[in-house]
Amino acid sequence: EQEVTMYRATREITIEGHDVPKPIRIFQEANFPDYCLEVIARSGFVEPTPIQSQGWPMSLRGRDLIAIAETGSGKTLAYLLPAFVHISAQPRLAQGDGPVVLVLAPTRELAVQIQQEAAKFGSYANIRSTCIYGGAPKGPQIRDLKRGVEIIIATPGRLIDMLEAQHTNLKRVTYLVLDEADRMLDMGFEPQIRKIVSQVLIIFHLISFTVI
Ligand code: ADP
Ligand code: MG
């Protein structure tokens, strides 16, 4: 118990809420699939970042969470790796199924970055992801959605277009991430976010704020 307190203190991890699980100190503690651990090792990562260390045990238990950490602190993998674990526990994708994981992000650039990270890990487990954003032709995005994906990473406006045209649906979404939620709110996306979230039946919430 005292060790946990020390661990958090030295990494400046502060927590709020009830029954917060103890942080995961080494990657192997997190019961991630082997391919994830291999990619981590190949990337040269030595230890979980603080947001991963405290965020992983929360999301792996299916807890809702608001996580706040500075830019470059590994928030993407903090929510993506538990998302892979969650997907692996679901029935395989069938014809016409929508995604299990939905990540909303404020900009096309961020969405593309997240998707690259998702693809890096997902390719080993045949977990498919796609990026849905405005200012680009719809054709290829529709094609990807029709083919079926476990993970959608989207900016809110274009996702709503795709939902209204019934190119995908959110019926299977049980893991929802609002990446850079503070920025999305600053950009005035709240009505769109509410509209999207209202279509998610069971919410596994994970909100990620970036402090600049
Ligand atoms: P954030 O979203 O917090 O701004 P990112 O998730 O984009 O940060 O991560 C920033 C960089 O850190 C990425 O290149 C990522 O691959 C790398 N990274 C992630 N986790 C670790 C880790 N445990 N150790 C070292 N580098 C990491
Ligand atoms: Mg980020």
CSV table of C-alpha atoms and ligand atoms in Angstrom, one decimal:
chain,number,residue,atom,x,y,z
A,1,GLU,CA,0.0,0.0,0.0
A,2,GLN,CA,2.8,2.4,0.9
A,3,GLU,CA,4.7,1.3,-2.1
A,4,VAL,CA,1.7,2.2,-4.3
A,5,THR,CA,1.5,5.6,-2.7
A,6,MET,CA,5.3,6.1,-3.3
A,7,TYR,CA,5.0,4.9,-6.9
A,8,ARG,CA,2.2,7.4,-7.6
A,9,ALA,CA,3.9,10.3,-5.8
A,10,THR,CA,7.2,9.9,-7.7
A,11,ARG,CA,5.3,9.9,-11.0
A,12,GLU,CA,3.0,12.7,-10.0
A,13,ILE,CA,-0.1,10.6,-10.4
A,14,THR,CA,-3.1,12.0,-8.7
A,15,ILE,CA,-6.4,10.2,-8.5
A,16,GLU,CA,-10.0,10.9,-7.7
A,17,GLY,CA,-12.9,8.5,-7.4
A,18,HIS,CA,-13.7,5.3,-5.5
A,19,ASP,CA,-11.8,1.9,-5.6
A,20,VAL,CA,-9.1,3.1,-7.9
A,21,PRO,CA,-7.0,0.0,-8.8
A,22,LYS,CA,-3.3,0.0,-8.1
A,23,PRO,CA,-1.1,1.2,-11.0
A,24,ILE,CA,0.4,-1.3,-13.4
A,25,ARG,CA,4.2,-0.9,-13.1
A,26,ILE,CA,5.5,-3.2,-15.9
A,27,PHE,CA,3.9,-4.0,-19.3
A,28,GLN,CA,3.7,-7.7,-18.5
A,29,GLU,CA,1.3,-7.0,-15.6
A,30,ALA,CA,-1.4,-5.8,-17.9
A,31,ASN,CA,-2.5,-9.1,-19.6
A,32,PHE,CA,-2.1,-7.6,-23.0
A,33,PRO,CA,-1.9,-10.1,-25.9
A,34,ASP,CA,1.6,-11.2,-26.8
A,35,TYR,CA,1.7,-9.3,-30.1
A,36,CYS,CA,1.1,-6.1,-28.1
A,37,LEU,CA,4.0,-6.8,-25.8
A,38,GLU,CA,6.2,-7.6,-28.8
A,39,VAL,CA,5.3,-4.3,-30.6
A,40,ILE,CA,6.0,-2.5,-27.3
A,41,ALA,CA,9.4,-4.2,-26.9
A,42,ARG,CA,10.3,-3.5,-30.6
A,43,SER,CA,9.4,0.2,-30.1
A,44,GLY,CA,12.0,0.3,-27.3
A,45,PHE,CA,9.5,1.3,-24.6
A,46,VAL,CA,11.0,0.7,-21.2
A,47,GLU,CA,8.1,1.2,-18.9
A,48,PRO,CA,4.5,2.4,-18.9
A,49,THR,CA,4.0,6.2,-18.8
A,50,PRO,CA,2.1,7.4,-15.7
A,51,ILE,CA,-1.2,7.8,-17.6
A,52,GLN,CA,-0.8,4.2,-18.9
A,53,SER,CA,0.2,2.9,-15.6
A,54,GLN,CA,-2.9,4.2,-13.8
A,55,GLY,CA,-5.2,4.2,-16.9
A,56,TRP,CA,-4.8,0.6,-18.0
A,57,PRO,CA,-6.0,-1.1,-14.8
A,58,MET,CA,-9.1,1.2,-14.9
A,59,SER,CA,-10.1,0.6,-18.5
A,60,LEU,CA,-9.2,-3.1,-18.3
A,61,ARG,CA,-11.8,-3.4,-15.5
A,62,GLY,CA,-14.4,-1.6,-17.6
A,63,ARG,CA,-14.4,1.5,-15.5
A,64,ASP,CA,-15.3,4.9,-16.9
A,65,LEU,CA,-12.5,7.4,-16.6
A,66,ILE,CA,-11.4,10.9,-17.3
A,67,ALA,CA,-7.6,10.9,-17.8
A,68,ILE,CA,-5.5,14.1,-18.0
A,69,ALA,CA,-1.9,14.2,-18.9
A,70,GLU,CA,0.4,16.5,-20.9
A,71,THR,CA,1.1,16.2,-24.6
A,72,GLY,CA,3.4,13.3,-25.6
A,73,SER,CA,2.7,11.3,-22.5
A,74,GLY,CA,1.3,8.2,-24.3
A,75,LYS,CA,-2.4,8.7,-24.0
A,76,THR,CA,-3.1,7.0,-27.3
A,77,LEU,CA,-1.8,3.7,-26.1
A,78,ALA,CA,-3.4,4.3,-22.7
A,79,TYR,CA,-6.8,3.8,-24.3
A,80,LEU,CA,-5.9,1.7,-27.4
A,81,LEU,CA,-4.3,-1.3,-25.8
A,82,PRO,CA,-7.3,-2.0,-23.4
A,83,ALA,CA,-9.5,-1.4,-26.5
A,84,PHE,CA,-7.7,-4.4,-28.2
A,85,VAL,CA,-8.3,-6.5,-25.2
A,86,HIS,CA,-11.9,-5.5,-25.1
A,87,ILE,CA,-12.4,-6.3,-28.9
A,88,SER,CA,-10.8,-9.7,-28.5
A,89,ALA,CA,-13.5,-10.6,-25.9
A,90,GLN,CA,-16.3,-9.8,-28.4
A,91,PRO,CA,-17.8,-12.0,-31.1
A,92,ARG,CA,-16.0,-11.7,-34.4
A,93,LEU,CA,-17.2,-9.1,-36.8
A,94,ALA,CA,-20.1,-10.3,-38.9
A,95,GLN,CA,-21.5,-8.9,-42.2
A,96,GLY,CA,-23.2,-5.5,-41.6
A,97,ASP,CA,-21.8,-5.1,-38.1
A,98,GLY,CA,-20.7,-1.7,-36.9
A,99,PRO,CA,-17.5,-1.1,-34.8
A,100,VAL,CA,-17.0,-2.1,-31.2
A,101,VAL,CA,-14.7,0.8,-30.4
A,102,LEU,CA,-15.3,4.4,-31.3
A,103,VAL,CA,-12.7,7.1,-30.9
A,104,LEU,CA,-13.7,10.7,-31.5
A,105,ALA,CA,-11.0,13.2,-32.1
A,106,PRO,CA,-11.1,17.0,-32.9
A,107,THR,CA,-9.0,17.0,-36.2
A,108,ARG,CA,-8.2,15.0,-39.2
A,109,GLU,CA,-4.5,15.1,-38.3
A,110,LEU,CA,-5.0,13.6,-34.9
A,111,ALA,CA,-7.4,11.0,-36.2
A,112,VAL,CA,-4.9,9.9,-38.8
A,113,GLN,CA,-2.1,9.7,-36.1
A,114,ILE,CA,-4.4,7.5,-33.9
A,115,GLN,CA,-5.3,5.3,-36.7
A,116,GLN,CA,-1.6,4.7,-37.6
A,117,GLU,CA,-1.0,3.6,-34.0
A,118,ALA,CA,-4.1,1.4,-34.1
A,119,ALA,CA,-3.0,-0.2,-37.4
A,120,LYS,CA,0.5,-0.9,-36.0
A,121,PHE,CA,-0.9,-3.1,-33.3
A,122,GLY,CA,-4.1,-4.2,-34.9
A,123,SER,CA,-2.5,-5.7,-38.0
A,124,TYR,CA,-1.1,-8.6,-35.9
A,125,ALA,CA,-4.5,-9.6,-34.6
A,126,ASN,CA,-6.5,-8.8,-37.8
A,127,ILE,CA,-8.3,-6.0,-35.9
A,128,ARG,CA,-9.3,-3.5,-38.5
A,129,SER,CA,-9.6,0.2,-38.0
A,130,THR,CA,-10.5,3.1,-40.2
A,131,CYS,CA,-10.4,6.9,-40.1
A,132,ILE,CA,-13.5,9.0,-40.9
A,133,TYR,CA,-12.9,12.7,-41.3
A,134,GLY,CA,-14.2,15.7,-43.3
A,135,GLY,CA,-12.5,17.5,-46.2
A,136,ALA,CA,-11.8,14.3,-48.0
A,137,PRO,CA,-13.8,12.2,-50.6
A,138,LYS,CA,-16.4,9.9,-49.0
A,139,GLY,CA,-16.0,7.0,-51.4
A,140,PRO,CA,-13.0,5.3,-49.8
A,141,GLN,CA,-14.3,5.9,-46.3
A,142,ILE,CA,-17.7,4.3,-47.2
A,143,ARG,CA,-15.8,1.4,-48.8
A,144,ASP,CA,-13.9,0.7,-45.6
A,145,LEU,CA,-17.1,1.0,-43.5
A,146,LYS,CA,-18.9,-1.5,-45.8
A,147,ARG,CA,-16.0,-3.9,-45.5
A,148,GLY,CA,-16.4,-3.8,-41.7
A,149,VAL,CA,-14.1,-2.5,-39.0
A,150,GLU,CA,-13.7,-3.1,-35.3
A,151,ILE,CA,-12.4,0.4,-34.6
A,152,ILE,CA,-13.6,3.7,-36.0
A,153,ILE,CA,-11.5,6.9,-35.4
A,154,ALA,CA,-13.6,9.9,-36.5
A,155,THR,CA,-14.1,13.6,-36.4
A,156,PRO,CA,-17.7,14.2,-35.3
A,157,GLY,CA,-19.2,15.9,-38.4
A,158,ARG,CA,-18.2,13.3,-41.0
A,159,LEU,CA,-19.2,10.5,-38.7
A,160,ILE,CA,-22.7,11.9,-38.4
A,161,ASP,CA,-22.9,12.1,-42.2
A,162,MET,CA,-22.0,8.4,-42.4
A,163,LEU,CA,-24.5,7.4,-39.7
A,164,GLU,CA,-27.3,9.4,-41.4
A,165,ALA,CA,-26.5,7.7,-44.7
A,166,GLN,CA,-26.5,4.3,-42.8
A,167,HIS,CA,-23.0,3.5,-44.0
A,168,THR,CA,-22.3,2.3,-40.4
A,169,ASN,CA,-24.1,2.1,-37.0
A,170,LEU,CA,-23.0,2.3,-33.4
A,171,LYS,CA,-25.1,-0.6,-32.1
A,172,ARG,CA,-22.1,-2.6,-31.1
A,173,VAL,CA,-20.0,0.2,-29.6
A,174,THR,CA,-19.1,-0.6,-26.0
A,175,TYR,CA,-15.9,1.3,-25.8
A,176,LEU,CA,-16.0,5.0,-26.4
A,177,VAL,CA,-13.1,7.4,-26.3
A,178,LEU,CA,-13.2,11.2,-26.5
A,179,ASP,CA,-9.6,12.1,-27.3
A,180,GLU,CA,-8.8,15.7,-26.6
A,181,ALA,CA,-12.3,16.1,-25.3
A,182,ASP,CA,-11.5,19.6,-24.0
A,183,ARG,CA,-10.4,20.7,-27.5
A,184,MET,CA,-13.5,19.2,-29.1
A,185,LEU,CA,-15.6,21.2,-26.7
A,186,ASP,CA,-13.6,24.4,-27.4
A,187,MET,CA,-14.2,23.8,-31.1
A,188,GLY,CA,-17.9,23.7,-30.5
A,189,PHE,CA,-18.4,20.0,-31.2
A,190,GLU,CA,-20.7,19.4,-28.1
A,191,PRO,CA,-24.0,19.1,-30.1
A,192,GLN,CA,-22.4,16.6,-32.5
A,193,ILE,CA,-20.8,14.6,-29.7
A,194,ARG,CA,-24.2,14.4,-27.9
A,195,LYS,CA,-25.9,13.3,-31.1
A,196,ILE,CA,-23.3,10.5,-31.6
A,197,VAL,CA,-23.2,9.4,-28.0
A,198,SER,CA,-27.0,9.1,-27.9
A,199,GLN,CA,-26.7,6.4,-30.5
A,200,VAL,CA,-24.4,4.3,-28.4
A,201,LEU,CA,-26.5,1.8,-26.4
A,202,ILE,CA,-24.1,0.7,-23.7
A,203,ILE,CA,-21.4,3.2,-22.8
A,204,PHE,CA,-18.0,2.3,-21.7
A,205,HIS,CA,-16.7,5.8,-21.3
A,206,LEU,CA,-13.2,7.0,-21.5
A,207,ILE,CA,-12.5,10.6,-21.8
A,208,SER,CA,-9.0,11.9,-22.5
A,209,PHE,CA,-8.1,15.5,-21.9
A,210,THR,CA,-4.9,17.1,-23.1
A,211,VAL,CA,-3.4,19.7,-20.9
A,212,ILE,CA,-1.3,22.1,-22.9
B,1,ADP,P1,-0.3,12.0,-26.2
B,1,ADP,O1,-1.6,11.6,-26.8
B,1,ADP,O2,-0.3,11.9,-24.7
B,1,ADP,O3,0.1,13.4,-26.6
B,1,ADP,P2,1.0,10.0,-27.7
B,1,ADP,O4,0.0,8.9,-27.3
B,1,ADP,O5,0.8,10.6,-29.1
B,1,ADP,O6,0.9,11.2,-26.6
B,1,ADP,O7,2.4,9.4,-27.5
B,1,ADP,C1,3.6,10.2,-27.8
B,1,ADP,C2,4.7,9.2,-28.1
B,1,ADP,O8,5.1,8.4,-27.1
B,1,ADP,C3,4.4,8.3,-29.3
B,1,ADP,O9,5.4,8.3,-30.2
B,1,ADP,C4,4.3,7.0,-28.6
B,1,ADP,O10,4.6,5.9,-29.5
B,1,ADP,C5,5.3,7.1,-27.5
B,1,ADP,N1,5.0,6.2,-26.3
B,1,ADP,C6,3.8,5.7,-25.9
B,1,ADP,N2,3.9,4.9,-24.8
B,1,ADP,C7,5.2,4.9,-24.5
B,1,ADP,C8,6.0,4.3,-23.4
B,1,ADP,N3,5.4,3.6,-22.5
B,1,ADP,N4,7.3,4.6,-23.4
B,1,ADP,C9,7.9,5.4,-24.3
B,1,ADP,N5,7.2,6.0,-25.4
B,1,ADP,C10,5.9,5.8,-25.4
B,2,MG,MG,-3.1,12.4,-27.9
